Coordinates of C-alpha atoms and ligand atoms in Angstrom, one line a residue:
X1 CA -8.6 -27.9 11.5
X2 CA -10.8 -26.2 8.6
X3 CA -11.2 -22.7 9.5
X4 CA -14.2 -19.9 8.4
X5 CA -13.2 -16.0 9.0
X6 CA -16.1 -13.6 10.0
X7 CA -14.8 -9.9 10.0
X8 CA -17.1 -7.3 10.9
X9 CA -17.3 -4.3 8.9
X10 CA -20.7 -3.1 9.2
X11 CA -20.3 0.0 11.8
X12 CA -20.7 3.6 10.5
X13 CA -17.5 5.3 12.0
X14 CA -19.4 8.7 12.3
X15 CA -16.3 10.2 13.7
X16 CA -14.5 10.0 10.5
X17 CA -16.6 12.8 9.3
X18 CA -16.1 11.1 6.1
X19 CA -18.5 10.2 3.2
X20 CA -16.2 7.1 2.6
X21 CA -17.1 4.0 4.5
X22 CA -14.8 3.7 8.0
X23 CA -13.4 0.5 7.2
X24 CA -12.5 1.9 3.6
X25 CA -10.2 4.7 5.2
X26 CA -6.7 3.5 3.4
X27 CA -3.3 2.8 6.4
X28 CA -0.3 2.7 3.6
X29 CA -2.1 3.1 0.6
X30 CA -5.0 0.4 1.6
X31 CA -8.1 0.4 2.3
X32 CA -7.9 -1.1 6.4
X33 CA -10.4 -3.5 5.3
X34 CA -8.2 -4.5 2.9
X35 CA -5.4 -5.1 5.1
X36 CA -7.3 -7.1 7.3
X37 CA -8.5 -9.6 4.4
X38 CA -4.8 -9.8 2.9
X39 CA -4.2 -11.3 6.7
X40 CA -7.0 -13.0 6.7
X41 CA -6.0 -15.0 3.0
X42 CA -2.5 -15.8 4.8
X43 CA -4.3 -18.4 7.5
X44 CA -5.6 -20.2 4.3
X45 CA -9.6 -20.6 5.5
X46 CA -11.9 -22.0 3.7
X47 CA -14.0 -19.1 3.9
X48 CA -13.9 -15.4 3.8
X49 CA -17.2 -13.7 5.5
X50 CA -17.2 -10.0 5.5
X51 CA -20.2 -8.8 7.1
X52 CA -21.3 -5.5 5.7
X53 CA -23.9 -2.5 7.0
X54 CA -22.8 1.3 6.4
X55 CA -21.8 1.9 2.9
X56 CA -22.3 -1.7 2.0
X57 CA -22.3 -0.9 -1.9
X58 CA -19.0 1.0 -1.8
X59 CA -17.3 -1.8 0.2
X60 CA -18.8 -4.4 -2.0
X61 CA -17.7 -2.8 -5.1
X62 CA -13.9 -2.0 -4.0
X63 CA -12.9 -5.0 -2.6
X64 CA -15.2 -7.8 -4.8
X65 CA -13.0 -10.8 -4.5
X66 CA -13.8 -14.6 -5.5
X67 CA -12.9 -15.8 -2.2
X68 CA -15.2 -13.4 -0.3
X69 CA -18.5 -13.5 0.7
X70 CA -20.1 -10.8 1.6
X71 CA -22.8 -11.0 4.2
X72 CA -25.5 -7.9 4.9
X73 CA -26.2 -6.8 7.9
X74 CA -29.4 -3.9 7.7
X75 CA -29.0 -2.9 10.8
X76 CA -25.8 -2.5 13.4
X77 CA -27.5 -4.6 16.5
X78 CA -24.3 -5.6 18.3
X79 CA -21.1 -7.5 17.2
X80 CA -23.3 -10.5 18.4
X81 CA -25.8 -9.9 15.6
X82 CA -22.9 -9.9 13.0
X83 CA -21.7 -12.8 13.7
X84 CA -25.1 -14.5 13.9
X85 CA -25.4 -12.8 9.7
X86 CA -22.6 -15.2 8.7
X87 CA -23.7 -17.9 10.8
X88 CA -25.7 -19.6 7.4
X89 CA -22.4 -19.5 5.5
X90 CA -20.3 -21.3 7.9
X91 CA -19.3 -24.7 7.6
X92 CA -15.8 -25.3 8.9
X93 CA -14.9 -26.7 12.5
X94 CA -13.5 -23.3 13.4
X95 CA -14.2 -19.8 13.3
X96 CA -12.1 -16.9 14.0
X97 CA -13.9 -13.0 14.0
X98 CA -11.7 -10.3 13.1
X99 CA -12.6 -6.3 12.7
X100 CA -12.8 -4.7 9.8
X101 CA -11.2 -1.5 11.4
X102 CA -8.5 -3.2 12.9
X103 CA -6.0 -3.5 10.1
X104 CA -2.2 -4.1 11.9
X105 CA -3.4 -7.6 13.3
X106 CA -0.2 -10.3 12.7
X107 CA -0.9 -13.5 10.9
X108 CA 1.9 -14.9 13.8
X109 CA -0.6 -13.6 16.0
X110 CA -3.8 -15.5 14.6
X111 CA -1.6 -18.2 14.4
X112 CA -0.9 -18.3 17.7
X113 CA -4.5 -17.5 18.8
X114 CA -5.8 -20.7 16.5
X115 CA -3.5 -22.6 18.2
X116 CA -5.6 -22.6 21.5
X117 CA -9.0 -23.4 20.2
X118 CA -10.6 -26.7 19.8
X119 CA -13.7 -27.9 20.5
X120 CA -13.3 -27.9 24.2
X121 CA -11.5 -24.6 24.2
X122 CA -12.3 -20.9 22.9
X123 CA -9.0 -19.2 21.9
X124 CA -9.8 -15.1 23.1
X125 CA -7.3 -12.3 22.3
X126 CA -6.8 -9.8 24.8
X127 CA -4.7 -6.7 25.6
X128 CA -3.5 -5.2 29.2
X129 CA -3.5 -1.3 28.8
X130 CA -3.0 1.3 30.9
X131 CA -5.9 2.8 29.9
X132 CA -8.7 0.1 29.2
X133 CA -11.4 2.8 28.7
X134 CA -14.2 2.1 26.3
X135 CA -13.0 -1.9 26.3
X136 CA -14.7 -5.0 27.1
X137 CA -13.2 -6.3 30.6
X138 CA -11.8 -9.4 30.8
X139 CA -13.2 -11.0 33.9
X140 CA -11.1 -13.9 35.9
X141 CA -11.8 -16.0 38.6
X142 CA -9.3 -16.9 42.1
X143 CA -7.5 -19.7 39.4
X144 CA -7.3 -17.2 36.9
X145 CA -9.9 -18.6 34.2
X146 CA -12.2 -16.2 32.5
X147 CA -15.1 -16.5 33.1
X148 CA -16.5 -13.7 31.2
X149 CA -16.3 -10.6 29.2
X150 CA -18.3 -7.2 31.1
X151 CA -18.5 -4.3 28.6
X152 CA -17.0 -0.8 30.0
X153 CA -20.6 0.8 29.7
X154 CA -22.2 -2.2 31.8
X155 CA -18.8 -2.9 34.5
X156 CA -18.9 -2.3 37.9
X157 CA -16.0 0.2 39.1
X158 CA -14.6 -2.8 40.4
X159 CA -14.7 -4.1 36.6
X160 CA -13.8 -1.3 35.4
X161 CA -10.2 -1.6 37.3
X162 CA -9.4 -4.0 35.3
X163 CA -6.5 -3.2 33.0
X164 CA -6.9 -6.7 30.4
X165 CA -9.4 -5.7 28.0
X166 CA -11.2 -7.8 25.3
X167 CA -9.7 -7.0 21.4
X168 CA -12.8 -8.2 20.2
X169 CA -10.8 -10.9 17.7
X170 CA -11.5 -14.8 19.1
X171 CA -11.4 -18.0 17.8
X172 CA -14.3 -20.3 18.6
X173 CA -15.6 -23.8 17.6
X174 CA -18.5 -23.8 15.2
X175 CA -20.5 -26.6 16.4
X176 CA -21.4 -24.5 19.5
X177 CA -21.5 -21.1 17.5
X178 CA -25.5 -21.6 16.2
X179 CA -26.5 -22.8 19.8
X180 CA -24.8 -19.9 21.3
X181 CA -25.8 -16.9 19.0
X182 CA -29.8 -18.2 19.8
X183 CA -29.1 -17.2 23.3
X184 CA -28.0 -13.7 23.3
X185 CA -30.1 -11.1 24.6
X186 CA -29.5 -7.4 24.1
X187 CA -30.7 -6.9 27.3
X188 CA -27.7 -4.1 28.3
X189 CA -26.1 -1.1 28.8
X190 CA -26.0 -0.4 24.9
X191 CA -29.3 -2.7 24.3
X192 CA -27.4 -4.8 21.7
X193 CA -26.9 -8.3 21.1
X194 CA -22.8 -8.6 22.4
X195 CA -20.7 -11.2 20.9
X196 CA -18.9 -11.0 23.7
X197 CA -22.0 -12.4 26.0
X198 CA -20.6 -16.5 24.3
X199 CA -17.9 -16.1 26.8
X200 CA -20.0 -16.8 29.8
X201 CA -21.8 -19.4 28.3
X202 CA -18.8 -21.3 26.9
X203 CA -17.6 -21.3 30.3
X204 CA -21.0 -22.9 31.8
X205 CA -21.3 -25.1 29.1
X206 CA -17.6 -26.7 30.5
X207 CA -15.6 -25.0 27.6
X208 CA -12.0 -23.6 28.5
X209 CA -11.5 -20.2 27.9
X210 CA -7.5 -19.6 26.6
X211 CA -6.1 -16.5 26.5
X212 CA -3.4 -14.9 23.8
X213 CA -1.9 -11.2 23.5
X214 CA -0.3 -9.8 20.6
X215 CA 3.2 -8.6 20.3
X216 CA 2.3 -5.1 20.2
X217 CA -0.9 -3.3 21.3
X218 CA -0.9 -1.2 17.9
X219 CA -2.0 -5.3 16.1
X220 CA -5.4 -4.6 17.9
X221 CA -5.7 -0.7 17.8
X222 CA -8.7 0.1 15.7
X223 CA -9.5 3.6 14.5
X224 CA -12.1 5.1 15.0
X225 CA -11.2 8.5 13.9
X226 CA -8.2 10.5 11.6
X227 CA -6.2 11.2 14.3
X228 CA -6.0 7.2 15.4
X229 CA -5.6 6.7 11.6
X230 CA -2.6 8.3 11.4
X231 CA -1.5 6.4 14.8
X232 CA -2.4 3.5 12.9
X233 CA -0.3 4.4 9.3
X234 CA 2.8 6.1 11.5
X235 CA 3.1 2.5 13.5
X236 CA 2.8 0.6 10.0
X237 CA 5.3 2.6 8.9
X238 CA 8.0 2.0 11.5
X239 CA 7.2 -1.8 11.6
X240 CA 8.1 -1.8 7.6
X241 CA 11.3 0.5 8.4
X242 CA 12.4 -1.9 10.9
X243 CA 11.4 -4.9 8.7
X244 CA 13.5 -3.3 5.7
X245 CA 16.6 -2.4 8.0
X246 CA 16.9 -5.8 9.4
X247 CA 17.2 -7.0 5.9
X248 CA 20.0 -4.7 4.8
X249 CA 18.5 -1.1 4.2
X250 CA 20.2 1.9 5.4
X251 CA 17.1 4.2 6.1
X252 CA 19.1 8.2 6.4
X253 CA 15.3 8.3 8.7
X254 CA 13.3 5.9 9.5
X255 CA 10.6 8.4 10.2
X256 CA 10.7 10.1 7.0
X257 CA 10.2 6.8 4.6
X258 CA 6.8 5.4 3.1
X259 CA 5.6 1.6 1.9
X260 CA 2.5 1.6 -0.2
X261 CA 2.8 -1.8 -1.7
X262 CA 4.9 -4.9 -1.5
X263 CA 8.6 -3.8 -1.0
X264 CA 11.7 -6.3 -1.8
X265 CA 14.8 -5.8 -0.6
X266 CA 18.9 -6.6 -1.6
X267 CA 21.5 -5.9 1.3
X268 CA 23.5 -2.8 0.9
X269 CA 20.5 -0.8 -0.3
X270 CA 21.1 3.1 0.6
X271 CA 17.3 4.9 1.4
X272 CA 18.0 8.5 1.5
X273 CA 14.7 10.9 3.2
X274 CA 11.3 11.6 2.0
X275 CA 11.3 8.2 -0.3
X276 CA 8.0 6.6 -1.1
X277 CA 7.6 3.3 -2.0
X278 CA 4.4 2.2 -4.0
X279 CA 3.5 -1.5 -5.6
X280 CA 5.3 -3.5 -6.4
X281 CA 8.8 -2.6 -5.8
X282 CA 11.9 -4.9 -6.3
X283 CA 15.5 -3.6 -5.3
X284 CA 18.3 -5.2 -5.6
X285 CA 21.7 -5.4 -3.9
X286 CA 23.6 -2.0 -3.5
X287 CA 21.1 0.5 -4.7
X288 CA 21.0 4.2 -4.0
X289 CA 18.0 6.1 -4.0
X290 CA 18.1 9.8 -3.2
X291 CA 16.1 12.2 -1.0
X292 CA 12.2 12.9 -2.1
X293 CA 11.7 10.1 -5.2
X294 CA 8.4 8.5 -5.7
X295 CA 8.9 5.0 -6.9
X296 CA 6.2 2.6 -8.0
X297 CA 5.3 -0.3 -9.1
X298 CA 9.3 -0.7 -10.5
X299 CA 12.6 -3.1 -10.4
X300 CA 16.1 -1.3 -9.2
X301 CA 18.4 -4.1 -10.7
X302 CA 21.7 -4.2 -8.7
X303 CA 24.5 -1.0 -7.9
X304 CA 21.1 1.1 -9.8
X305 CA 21.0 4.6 -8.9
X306 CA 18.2 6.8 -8.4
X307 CA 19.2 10.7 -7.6
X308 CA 17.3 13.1 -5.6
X309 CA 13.8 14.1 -6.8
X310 CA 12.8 11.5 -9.1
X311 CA 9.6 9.7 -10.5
X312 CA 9.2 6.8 -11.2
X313 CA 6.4 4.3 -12.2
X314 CA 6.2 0.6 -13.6
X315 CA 9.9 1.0 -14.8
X316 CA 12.8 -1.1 -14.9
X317 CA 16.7 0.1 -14.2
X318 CA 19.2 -2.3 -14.8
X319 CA 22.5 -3.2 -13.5
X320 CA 24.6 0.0 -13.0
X321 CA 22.1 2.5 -14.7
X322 CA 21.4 5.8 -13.4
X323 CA 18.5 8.3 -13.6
X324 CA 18.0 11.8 -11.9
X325 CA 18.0 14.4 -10.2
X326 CA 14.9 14.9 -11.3
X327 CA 14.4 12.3 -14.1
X328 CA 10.6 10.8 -14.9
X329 CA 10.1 7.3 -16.4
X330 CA 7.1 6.2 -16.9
X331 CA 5.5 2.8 -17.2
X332 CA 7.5 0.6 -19.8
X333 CA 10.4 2.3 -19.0
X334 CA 13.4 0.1 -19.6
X335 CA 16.6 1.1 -18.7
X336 CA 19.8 -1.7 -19.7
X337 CA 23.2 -2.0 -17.4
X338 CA 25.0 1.1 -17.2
X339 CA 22.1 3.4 -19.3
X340 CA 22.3 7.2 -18.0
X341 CA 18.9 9.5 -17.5
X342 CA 19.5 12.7 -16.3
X343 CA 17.6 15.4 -15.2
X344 CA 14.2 16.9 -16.7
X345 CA 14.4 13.9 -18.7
X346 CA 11.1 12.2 -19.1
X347 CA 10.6 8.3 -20.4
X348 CA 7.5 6.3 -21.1
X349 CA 7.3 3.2 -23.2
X350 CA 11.3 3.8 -24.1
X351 CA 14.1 1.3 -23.9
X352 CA 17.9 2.6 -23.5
X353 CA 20.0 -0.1 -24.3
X354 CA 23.6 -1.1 -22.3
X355 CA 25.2 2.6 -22.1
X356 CA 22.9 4.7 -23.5
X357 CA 22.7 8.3 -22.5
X358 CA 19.9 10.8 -22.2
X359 CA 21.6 13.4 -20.1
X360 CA 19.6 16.2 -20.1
X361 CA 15.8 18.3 -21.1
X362 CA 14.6 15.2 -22.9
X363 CA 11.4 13.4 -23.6
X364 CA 11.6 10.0 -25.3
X365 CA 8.3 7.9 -25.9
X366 CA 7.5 4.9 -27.6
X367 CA 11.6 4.4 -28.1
X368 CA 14.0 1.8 -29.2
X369 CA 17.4 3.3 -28.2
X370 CA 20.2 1.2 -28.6
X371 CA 22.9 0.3 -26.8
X372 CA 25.8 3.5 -26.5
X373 CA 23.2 5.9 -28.2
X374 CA 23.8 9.2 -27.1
X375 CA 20.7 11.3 -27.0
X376 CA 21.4 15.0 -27.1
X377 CA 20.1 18.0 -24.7
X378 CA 16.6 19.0 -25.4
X379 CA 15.8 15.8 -27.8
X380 CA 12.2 15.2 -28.1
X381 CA 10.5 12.1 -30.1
X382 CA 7.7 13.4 -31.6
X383 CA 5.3 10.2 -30.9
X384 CA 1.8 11.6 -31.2
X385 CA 0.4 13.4 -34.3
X386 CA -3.2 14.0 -32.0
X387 CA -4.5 10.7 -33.3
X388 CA -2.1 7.9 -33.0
X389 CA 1.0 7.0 -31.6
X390 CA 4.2 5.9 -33.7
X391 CA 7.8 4.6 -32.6
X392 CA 11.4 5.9 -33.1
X393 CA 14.1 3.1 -33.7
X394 CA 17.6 4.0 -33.1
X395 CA 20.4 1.7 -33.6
X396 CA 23.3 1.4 -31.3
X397 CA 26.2 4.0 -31.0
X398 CA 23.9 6.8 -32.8
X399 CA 24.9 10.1 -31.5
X400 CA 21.5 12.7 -31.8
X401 CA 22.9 16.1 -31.9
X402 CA 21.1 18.3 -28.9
X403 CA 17.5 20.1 -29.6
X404 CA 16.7 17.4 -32.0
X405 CA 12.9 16.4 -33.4
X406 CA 12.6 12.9 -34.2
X407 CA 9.2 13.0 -35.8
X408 CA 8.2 9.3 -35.5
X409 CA 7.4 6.7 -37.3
X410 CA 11.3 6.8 -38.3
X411 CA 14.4 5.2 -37.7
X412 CA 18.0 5.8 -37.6
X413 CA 20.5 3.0 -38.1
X414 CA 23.4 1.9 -36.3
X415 CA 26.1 4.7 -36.4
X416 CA 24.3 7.6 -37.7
X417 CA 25.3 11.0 -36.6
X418 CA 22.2 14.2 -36.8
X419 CA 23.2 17.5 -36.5
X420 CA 22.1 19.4 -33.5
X421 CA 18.8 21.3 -33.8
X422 CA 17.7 19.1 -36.7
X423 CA 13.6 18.0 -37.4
X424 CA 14.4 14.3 -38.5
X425 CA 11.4 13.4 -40.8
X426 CA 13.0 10.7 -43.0
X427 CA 14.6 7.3 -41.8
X428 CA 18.6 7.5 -41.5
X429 CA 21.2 5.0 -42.6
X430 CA 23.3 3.3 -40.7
X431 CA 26.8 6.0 -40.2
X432 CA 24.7 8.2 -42.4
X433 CA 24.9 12.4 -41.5
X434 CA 21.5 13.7 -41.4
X435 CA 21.0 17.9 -41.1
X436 CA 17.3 19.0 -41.3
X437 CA 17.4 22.5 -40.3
X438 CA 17.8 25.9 -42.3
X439 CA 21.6 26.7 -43.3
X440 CA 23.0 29.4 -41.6
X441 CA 23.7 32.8 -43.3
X442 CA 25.8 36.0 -42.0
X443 CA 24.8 39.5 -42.8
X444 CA 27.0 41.8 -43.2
X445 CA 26.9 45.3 -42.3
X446 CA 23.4 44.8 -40.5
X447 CA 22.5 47.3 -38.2
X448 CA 20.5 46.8 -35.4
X449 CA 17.1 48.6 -34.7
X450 CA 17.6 52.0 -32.7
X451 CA 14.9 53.6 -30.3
X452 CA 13.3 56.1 -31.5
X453 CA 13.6 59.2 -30.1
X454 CA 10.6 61.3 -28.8
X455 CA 10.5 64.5 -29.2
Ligands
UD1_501 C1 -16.2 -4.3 21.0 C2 -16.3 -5.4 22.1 C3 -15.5 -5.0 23.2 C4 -14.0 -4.8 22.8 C5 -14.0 -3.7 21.7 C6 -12.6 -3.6 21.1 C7 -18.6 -6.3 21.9 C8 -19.9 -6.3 22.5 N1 -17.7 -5.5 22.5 O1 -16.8 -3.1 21.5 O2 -15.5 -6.0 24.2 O3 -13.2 -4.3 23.9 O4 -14.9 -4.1 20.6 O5 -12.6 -2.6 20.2 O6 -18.3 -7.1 21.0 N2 -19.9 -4.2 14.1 C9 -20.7 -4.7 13.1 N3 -22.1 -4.7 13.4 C10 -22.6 -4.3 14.5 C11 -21.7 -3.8 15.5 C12 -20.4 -3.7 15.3 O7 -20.3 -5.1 12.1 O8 -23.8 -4.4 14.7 C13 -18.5 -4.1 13.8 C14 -17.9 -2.7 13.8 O9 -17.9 -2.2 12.5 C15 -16.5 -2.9 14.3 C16 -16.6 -4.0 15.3 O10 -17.8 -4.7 14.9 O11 -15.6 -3.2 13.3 C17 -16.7 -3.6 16.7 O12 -17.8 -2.8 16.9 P1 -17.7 -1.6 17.9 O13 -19.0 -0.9 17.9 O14 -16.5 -0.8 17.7 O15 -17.5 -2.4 19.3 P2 -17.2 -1.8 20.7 O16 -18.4 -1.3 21.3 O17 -16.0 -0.9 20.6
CA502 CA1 -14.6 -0.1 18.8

């Protein structure tokens, strides 16, 4: 079976209230369009059509991909009309229409749905609700075929009893699709040209009609406005809870955890509350992560752990480090085994070798740090003179005395001891002493300042 995806994308979404394009609205940190292609990709089609309308140019710009074609539709004239858009860019045996606004759809789902069609046989997704208000009604005969789809706005009130509505995602076979879409009328309720209209005329042209549901009504939720938007993110959410639990993941709340990206998971992984996740994000086996951290685009190597209130983004923590409460590292952050951040200490472009320590009030950039370096309190690399940036090199088992300067470009060898409070301009020797501050003195008999008195 060679397979061509239509998903329609061209509707306003006027109750958004939003300037951004509906289908642009983001469910766990993308776009719902977006979610709906990254499904799409999974079936492997041949082709991708996303047929476009309302805020075509935005849509275009943020999702451009190779493998998409975008089609235009100028004006919204029925989900029937869309599909008819794409109809010139369709080749393959099959097609399957998806909505753009519809973003939780499962691939196991489509797969199941393509299963049913062939080209005797239109495969149609529906849903049984309680409340099919505002849905397409699926219409059966005594055996139980369909026999056709009867919008809400043009049912009967004995149609409109009906509790299986249509999800508006079906899978049909192309050879009839042109023949088909050159008999719609928009001769309704709404006065547009219904996809859903192929239905009836499958079934008089002798075509089965098979029916599928998805595992959860949330797959074919679509949102039409904030409030169903945050239905939609909540219900993403606890699906990627319970996906992450079953693989090993103690979540302290499942209702108070995040996915943004692409999450990878060890056993034995400890999620404490209030954690987002971001990216790309790789964790390993045994890994603690404490209450309120941000975490992005970053690898937890295995027994790594992150304390309560932390940042971090496109960083790396190795086997046994720590960082936190409170600790920042920044992209090309590179923590080795057993390396210590601890709080209020900021990284970016730094690498702490094996045992390394930067326990506290610290900002090191651009950094070599080598392995059982000890970085005192309050130790800043000074990596930026306003124009460009230089790096500090540090061998292993330096010791930096606290409130230190290291004015970069410079480097301090393997050994080397600088006295606390020191502005270190010049490059250090291996088990050298460096002191660059002023020498102490002691006054005696000074006498402190005393008010004066008025009078
Ligand atoms: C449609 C179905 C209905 C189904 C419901 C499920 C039809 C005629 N009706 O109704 O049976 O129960 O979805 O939600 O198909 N779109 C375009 N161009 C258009 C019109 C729509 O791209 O000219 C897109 C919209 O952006 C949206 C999707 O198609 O993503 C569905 O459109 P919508 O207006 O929401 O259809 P409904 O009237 O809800
Ligand atoms: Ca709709």
């Amino acid at each position: 079976m060679s397979l061509d995806i239509v998903i329609l994308a061209a509707g306003q979404g006027t109750r958004m209230r939003s300037a951004l394009p509906k289908v642009l609205h983001p469910v766990a940190g993308n776009s719902m369009l977006g979610h709906v292609i990254h499904s799409a990709r999974q079936l492997q089609p041949q082709g991708i059509h996303v047929v476009i309308g309302h805020g075509a140019e935005r849509v275009r710009e943020r999702l451009a991909a190779d493998d998409l074609n975008f089609v235009m539709q100028d004006k919204q004239l029925g989900t029937g009309h869309a599909v008819a858009q794409a109809l010139p860019a369709i080749s393959a045996d099959t097609v399957l229409v998806l909505y753009g606004d519809v973003p939780l759809i499962e691939v196991e789902t489509l797969e199941r749905l393509l299963g049913k069609v062939n080209d005797q046989q239109l495969g149609l997704l529906t849903v049984t609700l309680d409340d099919p208000t505002g849905y397409g009604r699926i219409v059966r005969d005594d055996e139980g075929q369909v026999t056709a789809i009867v919008e809400h706005k043009d049912a009967s009130e004995a149609q409109k009893a009906i509790k299986e509505g249509n999800t508006g995602i079906l899978a049909l076979p192309a050879a009839r699709l042109a023949e088909w879409m050159g008999r719609l009328s928009n001769n309704n309720a709404q006065g547009e040209y219904y996809l859903t209209d192929v239905i009836a005329m499958a079934v008089s042209d002798g075509l089965a009609i098979a029916t599928e549901q998805p595992y959860h009504p949330m797959e074919v939720q679509g949102a039409n406005d904030r409030r169903q938007l945050a239905e939609l993110e909540r219900h993403y959410q606890f699906r990627e809870a319970g996906r992450l639990m079953a693989q090993g993941v103690t979540l302290r709340d499942p209702a108070r955890f995040d996915v943004r990206g692409q999450v990878t998971v060890g056993r034995d992984v400890l999620i404490d509350i209030n954690v987002i996740l971001e990216g790309t994000v790789i964790i390993e086996d045994n890994v603690q992560i404490g209450p309120n951290c941000v975490i992005k685009d970053t690898t937890l190597r295995t027994g790594a752990v992150v304390k309560a209130n932390s940042h971090l983004d496109g960083a790396v923590m190795g086997e046994g480090s720590d960082a936190g409460p409170f600790a920042r590292l920044r992209p090309g952050t590179v923590l080795d085994a057993k390396a210590h951040v601890g709080n209020f200490v900021e990284l970016k472009n730094a690498h702490l070798g094996e045992g390394a320590k930067a326990g506290h009030l610290t900002y090191l950039g651009d950094a070599e740090i080598g392995a059982r370096t000890n970085i005192g309190a309050g130790t800043i690399t000074c990596n930026y003179d306003g124009a460009n940036k230089f790096r500090t090199v540090l061998g292993e088992d330096v010791f930096i005395g606290s409130n230190s300067s290291l004015v970069a470009p410079v480097e301090i060898g393997s050994g080397a001891t600088t006295g606390a409070g020191s502005t270190i301009t010049q490059n250090v020797d291996a088990a050298q002493l460096a002191v660059g501050r002023a020498r102490q003195r002691n006054i005696d008999g000074w006498k402190r300042p005393e008010k004066i008195k008025k009078s």
